[in-house]
Amino acid sequence: YRDLSKPMGAQDPGRAARFAKRYADWCAPLTPPFHYGSHYSSAGVVLHYLIRLQPFSALNVHYQDGHLDIPARLFYSLAHA
């Protein structure tokens, strides 16, 4: 059972408290505070896997604030691609 009124990180009170604490304690001057460090959204996952196809390449750039994501995270090895 999942309470659809809450995000995945807040389904359990302990997880919700950890994410809220991380947000409240954040002190990196160049990065705004955030609750979740990875994509909980389907859109982010789809764009990651389909980045080599248009229109997903352009949408990925838009999703990443006008830039492609970190190269090492996008393309690890041509041999394994």
Tab-separated table of C-alpha atoms in Angstrom:
chain	number	residue	atom	x	y	z
A	1	TYR	CA	0.000	0.000	0.000
A	2	ARG	CA	1.281	3.454	-0.927
A	3	ASP	CA	-0.147	6.763	0.228
A	4	LEU	CA	-0.373	8.675	-3.072
A	5	SER	CA	-0.665	12.004	-1.263
A	6	LYS	CA	3.037	11.723	-0.266
A	7	PRO	CA	6.206	11.415	-2.358
A	8	MET	CA	8.170	8.144	-2.244
A	9	GLY	CA	10.694	9.591	0.199
A	10	ALA	CA	7.968	10.404	2.714
A	11	GLN	CA	6.130	7.069	2.730
A	12	ASP	CA	7.919	6.100	5.923
A	13	PRO	CA	8.225	8.658	8.794
A	14	GLY	CA	11.910	7.808	9.288
A	15	ARG	CA	12.767	8.435	5.632
A	16	ALA	CA	10.748	11.654	5.626
A	17	ALA	CA	12.691	12.879	8.667
A	18	ARG	CA	16.073	12.056	7.068
A	19	PHE	CA	15.224	13.924	3.858
A	20	ALA	CA	13.849	16.907	5.790
A	21	LYS	CA	17.015	17.023	7.932
A	22	ARG	CA	19.279	16.897	4.876
A	23	TYR	CA	17.301	19.764	3.327
A	24	ALA	CA	17.428	21.840	6.524
A	25	ASP	CA	21.145	21.194	7.137
A	26	TRP	CA	22.270	21.844	3.534
A	27	CYS	CA	25.061	24.431	3.348
A	28	ALA	CA	26.610	24.176	-0.149
A	29	PRO	CA	26.677	27.777	-1.412
A	30	LEU	CA	26.459	26.963	-5.146
A	31	THR	CA	23.815	24.244	-4.935
A	32	PRO	CA	20.353	24.967	-3.567
A	33	PRO	CA	19.011	22.533	-0.977
A	34	PHE	CA	17.071	19.523	-2.226
A	35	HIS	CA	15.154	16.613	-0.740
A	36	TYR	CA	16.016	13.821	-3.176
A	37	GLY	CA	19.400	13.378	-4.851
A	38	SER	CA	18.188	11.143	-7.656
A	39	HIS	CA	15.240	11.090	-10.023
A	40	TYR	CA	12.032	9.831	-8.523
A	41	SER	CA	10.378	10.967	-11.713
A	42	SER	CA	9.719	8.694	-14.658
A	43	ALA	CA	10.601	11.547	-17.011
A	44	GLY	CA	14.182	11.677	-15.754
A	45	VAL	CA	14.647	7.936	-16.186
A	46	VAL	CA	13.146	7.928	-19.688
A	47	LEU	CA	15.309	10.866	-20.786
A	48	HIS	CA	18.429	9.167	-19.434
A	49	TYR	CA	17.863	5.951	-21.367
A	50	LEU	CA	16.684	7.592	-24.609
A	51	ILE	CA	19.233	10.429	-24.715
A	52	ARG	CA	20.652	9.265	-28.060
A	53	LEU	CA	17.334	9.787	-29.863
A	54	GLN	CA	15.573	13.007	-30.751
A	55	PRO	CA	13.487	14.560	-29.294
A	56	PHE	CA	14.858	13.028	-26.083
A	57	SER	CA	18.346	14.516	-26.589
A	58	ALA	CA	16.947	18.036	-26.696
A	59	LEU	CA	14.556	17.324	-23.826
A	60	ASN	CA	17.451	15.992	-21.745
A	61	VAL	CA	19.390	19.216	-22.309
A	62	HIS	CA	16.312	21.211	-21.265
A	63	TYR	CA	15.823	18.967	-18.207
A	64	GLN	CA	19.464	19.555	-17.159
A	65	ASP	CA	19.178	23.368	-17.299
A	66	GLY	CA	20.627	23.783	-20.774
A	67	HIS	CA	23.515	21.312	-20.548
A	68	LEU	CA	24.055	17.623	-20.976
A	69	ASP	CA	24.550	15.768	-17.710
A	70	ILE	CA	28.047	14.878	-16.416
A	71	PRO	CA	29.799	12.957	-19.251
A	72	ALA	CA	31.044	10.141	-17.005
A	73	ARG	CA	27.499	9.536	-15.839
A	74	LEU	CA	26.101	9.536	-19.380
A	75	PHE	CA	28.694	7.598	-21.364
A	76	TYR	CA	30.814	5.153	-19.420
A	77	SER	CA	32.269	3.024	-22.218
A	78	LEU	CA	31.783	2.670	-25.948
A	79	ALA	CA	32.752	-0.992	-25.661
A	80	HIS	CA	29.856	-1.578	-23.253
A	81	ALA	CA	27.362	0.567	-25.160
